[in-house]
JSON list of C-alpha atoms and ligand atoms in Angstrom, two decimals:
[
{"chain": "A", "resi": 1, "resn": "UNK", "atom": "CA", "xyz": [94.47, 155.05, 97.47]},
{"chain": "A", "resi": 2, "resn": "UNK", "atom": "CA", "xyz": [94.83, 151.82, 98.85]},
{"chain": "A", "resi": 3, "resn": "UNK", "atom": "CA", "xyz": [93.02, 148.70, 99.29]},
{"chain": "A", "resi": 4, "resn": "UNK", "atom": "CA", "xyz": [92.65, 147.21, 102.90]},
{"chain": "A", "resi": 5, "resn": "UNK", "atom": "CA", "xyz": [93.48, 143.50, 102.21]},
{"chain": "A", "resi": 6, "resn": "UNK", "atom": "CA", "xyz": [90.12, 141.71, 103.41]},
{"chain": "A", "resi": 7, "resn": "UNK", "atom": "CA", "xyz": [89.69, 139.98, 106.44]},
{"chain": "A", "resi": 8, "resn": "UNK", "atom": "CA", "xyz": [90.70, 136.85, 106.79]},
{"chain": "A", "resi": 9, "resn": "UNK", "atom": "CA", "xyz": [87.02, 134.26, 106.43]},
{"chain": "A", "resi": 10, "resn": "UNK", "atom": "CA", "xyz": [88.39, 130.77, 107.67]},
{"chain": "A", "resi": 11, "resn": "UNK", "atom": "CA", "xyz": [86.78, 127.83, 105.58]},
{"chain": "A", "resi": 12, "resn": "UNK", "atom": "CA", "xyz": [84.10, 125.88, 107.59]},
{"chain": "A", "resi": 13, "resn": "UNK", "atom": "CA", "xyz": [85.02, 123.27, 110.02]},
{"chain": "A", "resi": 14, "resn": "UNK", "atom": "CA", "xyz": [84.77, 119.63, 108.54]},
{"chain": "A", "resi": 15, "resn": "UNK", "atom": "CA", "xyz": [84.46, 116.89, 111.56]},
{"chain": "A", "resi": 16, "resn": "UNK", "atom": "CA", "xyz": [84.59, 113.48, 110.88]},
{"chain": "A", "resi": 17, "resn": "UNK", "atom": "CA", "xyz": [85.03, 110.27, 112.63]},
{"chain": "A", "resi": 18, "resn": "UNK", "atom": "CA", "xyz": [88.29, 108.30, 112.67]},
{"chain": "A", "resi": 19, "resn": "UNK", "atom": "CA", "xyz": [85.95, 105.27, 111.28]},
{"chain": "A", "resi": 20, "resn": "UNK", "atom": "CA", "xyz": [84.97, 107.74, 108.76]},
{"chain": "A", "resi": 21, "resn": "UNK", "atom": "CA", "xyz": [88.15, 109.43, 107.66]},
{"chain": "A", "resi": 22, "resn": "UNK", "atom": "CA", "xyz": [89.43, 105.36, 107.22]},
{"chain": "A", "resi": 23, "resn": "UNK", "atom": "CA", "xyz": [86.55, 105.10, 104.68]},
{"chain": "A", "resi": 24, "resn": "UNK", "atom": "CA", "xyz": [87.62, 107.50, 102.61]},
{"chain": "A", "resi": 25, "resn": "UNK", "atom": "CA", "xyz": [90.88, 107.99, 102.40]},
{"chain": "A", "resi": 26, "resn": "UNK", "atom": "CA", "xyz": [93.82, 105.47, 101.17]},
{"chain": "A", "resi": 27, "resn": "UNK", "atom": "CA", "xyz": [95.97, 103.86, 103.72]},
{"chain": "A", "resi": 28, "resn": "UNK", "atom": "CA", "xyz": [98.70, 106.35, 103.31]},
{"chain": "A", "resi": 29, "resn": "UNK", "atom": "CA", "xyz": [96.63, 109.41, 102.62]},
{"chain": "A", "resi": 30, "resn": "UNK", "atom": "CA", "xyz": [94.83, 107.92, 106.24]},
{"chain": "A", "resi": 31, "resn": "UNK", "atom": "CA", "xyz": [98.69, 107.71, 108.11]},
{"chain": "A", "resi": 32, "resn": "UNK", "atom": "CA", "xyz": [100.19, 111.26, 106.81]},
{"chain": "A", "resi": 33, "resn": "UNK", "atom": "CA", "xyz": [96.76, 113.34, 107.24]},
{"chain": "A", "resi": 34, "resn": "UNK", "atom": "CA", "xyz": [95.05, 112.04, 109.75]},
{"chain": "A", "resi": 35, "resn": "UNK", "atom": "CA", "xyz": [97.60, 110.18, 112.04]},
{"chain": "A", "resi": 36, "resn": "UNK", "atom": "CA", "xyz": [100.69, 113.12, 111.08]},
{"chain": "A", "resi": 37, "resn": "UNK", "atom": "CA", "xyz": [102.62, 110.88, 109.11]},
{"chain": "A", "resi": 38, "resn": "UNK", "atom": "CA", "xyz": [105.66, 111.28, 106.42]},
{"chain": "A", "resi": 39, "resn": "UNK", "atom": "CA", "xyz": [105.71, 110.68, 103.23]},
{"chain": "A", "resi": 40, "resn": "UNK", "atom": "CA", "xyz": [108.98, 109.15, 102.22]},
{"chain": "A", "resi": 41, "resn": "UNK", "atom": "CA", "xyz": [111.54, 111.81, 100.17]},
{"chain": "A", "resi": 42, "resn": "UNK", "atom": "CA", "xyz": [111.05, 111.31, 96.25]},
{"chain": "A", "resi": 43, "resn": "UNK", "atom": "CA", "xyz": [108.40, 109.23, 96.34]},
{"chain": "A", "resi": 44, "resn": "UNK", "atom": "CA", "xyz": [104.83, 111.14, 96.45]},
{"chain": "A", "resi": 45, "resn": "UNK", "atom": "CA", "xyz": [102.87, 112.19, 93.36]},
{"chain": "A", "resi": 46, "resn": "UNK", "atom": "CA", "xyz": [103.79, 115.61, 93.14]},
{"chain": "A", "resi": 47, "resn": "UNK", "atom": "CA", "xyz": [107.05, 117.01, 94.05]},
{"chain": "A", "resi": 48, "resn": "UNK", "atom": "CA", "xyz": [107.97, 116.71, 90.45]},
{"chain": "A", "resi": 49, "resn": "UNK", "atom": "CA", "xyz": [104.89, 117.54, 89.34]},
{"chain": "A", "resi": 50, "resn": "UNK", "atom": "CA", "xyz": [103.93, 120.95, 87.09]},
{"chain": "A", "resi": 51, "resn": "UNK", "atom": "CA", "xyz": [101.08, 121.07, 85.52]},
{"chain": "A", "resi": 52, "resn": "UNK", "atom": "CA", "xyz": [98.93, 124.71, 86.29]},
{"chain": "A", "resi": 53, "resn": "UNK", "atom": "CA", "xyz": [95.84, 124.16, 88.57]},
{"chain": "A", "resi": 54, "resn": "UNK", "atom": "CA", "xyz": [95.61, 124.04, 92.09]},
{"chain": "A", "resi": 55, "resn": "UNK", "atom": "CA", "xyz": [95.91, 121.40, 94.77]},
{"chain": "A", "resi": 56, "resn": "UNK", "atom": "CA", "xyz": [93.17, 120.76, 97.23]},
{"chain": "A", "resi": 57, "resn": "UNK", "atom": "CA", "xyz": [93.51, 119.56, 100.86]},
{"chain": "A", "resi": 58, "resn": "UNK", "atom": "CA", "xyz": [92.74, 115.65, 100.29]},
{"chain": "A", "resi": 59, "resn": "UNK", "atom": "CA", "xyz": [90.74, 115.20, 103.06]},
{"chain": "A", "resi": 60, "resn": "UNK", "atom": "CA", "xyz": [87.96, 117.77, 102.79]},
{"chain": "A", "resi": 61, "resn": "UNK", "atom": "CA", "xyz": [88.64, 119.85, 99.16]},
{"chain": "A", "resi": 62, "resn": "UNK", "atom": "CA", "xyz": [90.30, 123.04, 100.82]},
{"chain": "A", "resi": 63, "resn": "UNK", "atom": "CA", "xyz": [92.03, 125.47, 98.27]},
{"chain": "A", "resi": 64, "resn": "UNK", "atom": "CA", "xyz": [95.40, 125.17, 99.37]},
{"chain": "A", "resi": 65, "resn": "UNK", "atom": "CA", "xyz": [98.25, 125.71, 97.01]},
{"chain": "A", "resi": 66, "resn": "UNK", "atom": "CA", "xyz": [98.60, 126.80, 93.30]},
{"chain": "A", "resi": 67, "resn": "UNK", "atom": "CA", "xyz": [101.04, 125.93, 90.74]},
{"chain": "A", "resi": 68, "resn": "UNK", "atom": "CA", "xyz": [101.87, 129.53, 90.32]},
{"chain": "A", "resi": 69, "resn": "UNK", "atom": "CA", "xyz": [103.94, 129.40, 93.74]},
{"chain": "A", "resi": 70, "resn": "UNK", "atom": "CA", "xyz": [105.07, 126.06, 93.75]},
{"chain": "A", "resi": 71, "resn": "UNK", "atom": "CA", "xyz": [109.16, 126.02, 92.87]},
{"chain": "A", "resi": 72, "resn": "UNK", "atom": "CA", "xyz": [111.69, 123.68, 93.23]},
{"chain": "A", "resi": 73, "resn": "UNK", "atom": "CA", "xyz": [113.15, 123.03, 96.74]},
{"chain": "A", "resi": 74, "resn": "UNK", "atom": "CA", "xyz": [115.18, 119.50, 95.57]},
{"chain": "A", "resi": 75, "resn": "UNK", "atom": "CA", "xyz": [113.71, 118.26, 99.36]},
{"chain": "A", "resi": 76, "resn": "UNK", "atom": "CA", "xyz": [111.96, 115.51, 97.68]},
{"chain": "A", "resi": 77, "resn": "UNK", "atom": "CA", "xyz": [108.41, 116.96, 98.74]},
{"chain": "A", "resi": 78, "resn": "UNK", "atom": "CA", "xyz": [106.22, 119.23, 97.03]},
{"chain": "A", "resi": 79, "resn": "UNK", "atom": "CA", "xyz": [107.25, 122.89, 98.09]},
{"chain": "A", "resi": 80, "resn": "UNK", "atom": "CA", "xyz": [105.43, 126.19, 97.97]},
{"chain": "A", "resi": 81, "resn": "UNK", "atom": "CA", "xyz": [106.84, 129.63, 99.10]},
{"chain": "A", "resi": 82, "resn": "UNK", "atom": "CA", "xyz": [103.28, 130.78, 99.95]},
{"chain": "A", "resi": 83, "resn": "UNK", "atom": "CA", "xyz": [99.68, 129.05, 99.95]},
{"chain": "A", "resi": 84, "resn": "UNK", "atom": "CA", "xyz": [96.34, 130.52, 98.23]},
{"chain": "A", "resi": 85, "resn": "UNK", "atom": "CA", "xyz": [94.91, 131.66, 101.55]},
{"chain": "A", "resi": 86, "resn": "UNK", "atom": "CA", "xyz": [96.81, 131.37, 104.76]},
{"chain": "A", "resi": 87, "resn": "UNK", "atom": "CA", "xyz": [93.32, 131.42, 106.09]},
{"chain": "A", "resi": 88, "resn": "UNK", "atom": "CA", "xyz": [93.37, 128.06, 104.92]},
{"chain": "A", "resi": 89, "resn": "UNK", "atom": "CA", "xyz": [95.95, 126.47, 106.87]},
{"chain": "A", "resi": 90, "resn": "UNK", "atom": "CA", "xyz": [96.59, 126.24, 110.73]},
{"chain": "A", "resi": 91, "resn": "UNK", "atom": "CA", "xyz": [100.18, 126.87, 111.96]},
{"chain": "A", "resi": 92, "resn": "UNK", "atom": "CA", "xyz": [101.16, 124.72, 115.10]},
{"chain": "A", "resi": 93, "resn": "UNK", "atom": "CA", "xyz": [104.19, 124.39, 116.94]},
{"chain": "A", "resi": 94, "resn": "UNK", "atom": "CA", "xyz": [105.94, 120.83, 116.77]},
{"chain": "A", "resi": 95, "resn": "UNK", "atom": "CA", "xyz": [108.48, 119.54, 119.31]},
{"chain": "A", "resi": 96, "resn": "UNK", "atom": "CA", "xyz": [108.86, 115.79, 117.87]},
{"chain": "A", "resi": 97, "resn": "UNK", "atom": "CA", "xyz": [111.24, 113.94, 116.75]},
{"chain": "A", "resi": 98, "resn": "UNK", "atom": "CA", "xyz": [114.07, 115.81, 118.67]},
{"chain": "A", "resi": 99, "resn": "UNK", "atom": "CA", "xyz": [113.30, 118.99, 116.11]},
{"chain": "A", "resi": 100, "resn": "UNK", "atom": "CA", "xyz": [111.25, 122.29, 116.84]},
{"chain": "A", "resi": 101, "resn": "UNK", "atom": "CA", "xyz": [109.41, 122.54, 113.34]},
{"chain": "A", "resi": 102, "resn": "UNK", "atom": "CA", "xyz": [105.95, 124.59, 112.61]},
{"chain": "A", "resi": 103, "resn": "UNK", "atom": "CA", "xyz": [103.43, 121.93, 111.91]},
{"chain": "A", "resi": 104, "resn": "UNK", "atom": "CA", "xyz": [100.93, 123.00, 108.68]},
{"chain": "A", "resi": 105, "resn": "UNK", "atom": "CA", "xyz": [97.48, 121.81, 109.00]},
{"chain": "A", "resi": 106, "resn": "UNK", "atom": "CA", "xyz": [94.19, 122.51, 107.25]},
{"chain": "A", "resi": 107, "resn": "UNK", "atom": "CA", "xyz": [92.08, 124.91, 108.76]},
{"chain": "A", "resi": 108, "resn": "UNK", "atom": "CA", "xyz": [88.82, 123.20, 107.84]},
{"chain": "A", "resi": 109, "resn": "UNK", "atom": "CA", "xyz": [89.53, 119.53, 108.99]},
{"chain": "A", "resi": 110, "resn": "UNK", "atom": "CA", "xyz": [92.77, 119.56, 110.73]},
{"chain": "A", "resi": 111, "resn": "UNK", "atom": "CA", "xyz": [94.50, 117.27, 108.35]},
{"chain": "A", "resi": 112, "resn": "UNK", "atom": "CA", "xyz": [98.49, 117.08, 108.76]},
{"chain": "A", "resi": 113, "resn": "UNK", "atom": "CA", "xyz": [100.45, 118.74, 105.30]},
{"chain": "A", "resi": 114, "resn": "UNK", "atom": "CA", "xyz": [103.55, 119.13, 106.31]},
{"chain": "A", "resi": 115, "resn": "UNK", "atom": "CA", "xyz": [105.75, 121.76, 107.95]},
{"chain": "A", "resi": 116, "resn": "UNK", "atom": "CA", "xyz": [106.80, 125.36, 106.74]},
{"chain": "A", "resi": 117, "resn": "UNK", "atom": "CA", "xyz": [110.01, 126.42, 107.12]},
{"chain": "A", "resi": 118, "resn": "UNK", "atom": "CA", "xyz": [112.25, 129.92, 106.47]},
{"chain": "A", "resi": 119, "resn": "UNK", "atom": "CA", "xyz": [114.42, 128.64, 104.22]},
{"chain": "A", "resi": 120, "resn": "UNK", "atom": "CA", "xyz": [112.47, 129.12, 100.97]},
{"chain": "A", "resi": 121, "resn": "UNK", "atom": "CA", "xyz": [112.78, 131.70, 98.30]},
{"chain": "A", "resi": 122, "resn": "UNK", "atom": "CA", "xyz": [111.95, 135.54, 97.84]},
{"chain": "A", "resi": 123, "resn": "UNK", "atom": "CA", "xyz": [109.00, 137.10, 98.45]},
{"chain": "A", "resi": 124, "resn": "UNK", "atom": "CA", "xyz": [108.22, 134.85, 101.43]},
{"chain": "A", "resi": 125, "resn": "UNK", "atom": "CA", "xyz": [111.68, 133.18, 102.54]},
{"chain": "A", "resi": 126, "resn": "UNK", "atom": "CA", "xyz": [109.09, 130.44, 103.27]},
{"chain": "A", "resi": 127, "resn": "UNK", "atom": "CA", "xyz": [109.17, 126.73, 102.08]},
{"chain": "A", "resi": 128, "resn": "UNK", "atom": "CA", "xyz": [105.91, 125.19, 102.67]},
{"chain": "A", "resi": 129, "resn": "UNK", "atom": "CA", "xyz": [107.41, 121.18, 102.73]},
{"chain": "A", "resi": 130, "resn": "UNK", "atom": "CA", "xyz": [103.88, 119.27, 102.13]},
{"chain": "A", "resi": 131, "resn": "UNK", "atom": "CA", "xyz": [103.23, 115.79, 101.40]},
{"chain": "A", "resi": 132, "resn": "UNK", "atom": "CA", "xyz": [101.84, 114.54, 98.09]},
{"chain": "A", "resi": 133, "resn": "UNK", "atom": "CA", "xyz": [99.54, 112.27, 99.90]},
{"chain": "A", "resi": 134, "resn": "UNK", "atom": "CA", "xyz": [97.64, 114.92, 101.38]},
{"chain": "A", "resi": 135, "resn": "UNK", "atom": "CA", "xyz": [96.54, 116.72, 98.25]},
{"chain": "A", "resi": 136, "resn": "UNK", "atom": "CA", "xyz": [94.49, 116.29, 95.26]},
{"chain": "A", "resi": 137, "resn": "UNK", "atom": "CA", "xyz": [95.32, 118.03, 92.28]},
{"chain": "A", "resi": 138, "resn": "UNK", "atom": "CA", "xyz": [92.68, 119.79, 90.51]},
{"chain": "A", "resi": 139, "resn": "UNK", "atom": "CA", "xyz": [93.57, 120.98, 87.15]},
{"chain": "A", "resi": 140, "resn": "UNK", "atom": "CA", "xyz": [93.23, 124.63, 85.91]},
{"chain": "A", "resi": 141, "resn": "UNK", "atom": "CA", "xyz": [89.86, 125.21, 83.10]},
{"chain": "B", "resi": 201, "resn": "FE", "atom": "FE1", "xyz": [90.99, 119.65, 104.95]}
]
């Protein structure tokens, strides 16, 4: 016998203004979440980071990644090769910057993570490339 995976239940929507999204967030968690900003290579808080726990969208407090599926892509950015829910995230196609790349935003608020790619590792093939500044780590216990 086997068990029908669940349907997918999408977080609730968080809305906020710009004015109030400003308020709470730091400058660069503001630029890469809100206004789809990079982070640059190397330099965020946890692509060499490895403690177990997971890492919440920084904006509203999403589940979105786990340490358990977090590896080593050497890209400079935090990298998973799947998320905790891909209810969780919204996929969207991006055209900028002379590159056709598949834009990874929360579901609930719409902030910008980062892109996902098929370059990753088995069981996916998928590298989710996300920026430090657009997660808070919360730690496991
Ligand atoms: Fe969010």
């Amino acid at each position: 016998m086997t068990t029908a995976k669940p349907p997918a239940s999408h977080p609730a929507r968080v809305e906020k203004s710009d004015a109030e999204w400003r308020a709470q967030l730091t400058e660069q968690q503001y630029q890469v979440t809100r206004r789809h900003g990079t982070e640059r290579a190397f330099t965020g808080c946890f692509w060499d980071h490895h403690e177990e726990g997971r890492y919440l969208c920084v904006c509203c407090g999403t589940p979105l990644f786990a340490s358990g599926q977090k590896y080593e892509s050497g890209s400079g950015w935090p990298s998973w090769w799947q998320p905790i829910d891909e209810a969780n995230l919204a996929l969207r196609r991006d055209a900028s910057h002379g590159m056709l790349r598949t834009e990874v935003l929360c579901a609930a608020c719409d902030a910008h993570l980062g892109h996902v790619f098929d370059d990753g590792p088995p069981p996916t093939g998928l590298r989710y490339c996300i920026n430090s500044a657009s997660l808070r780590f919360e730690p496991k216990g």
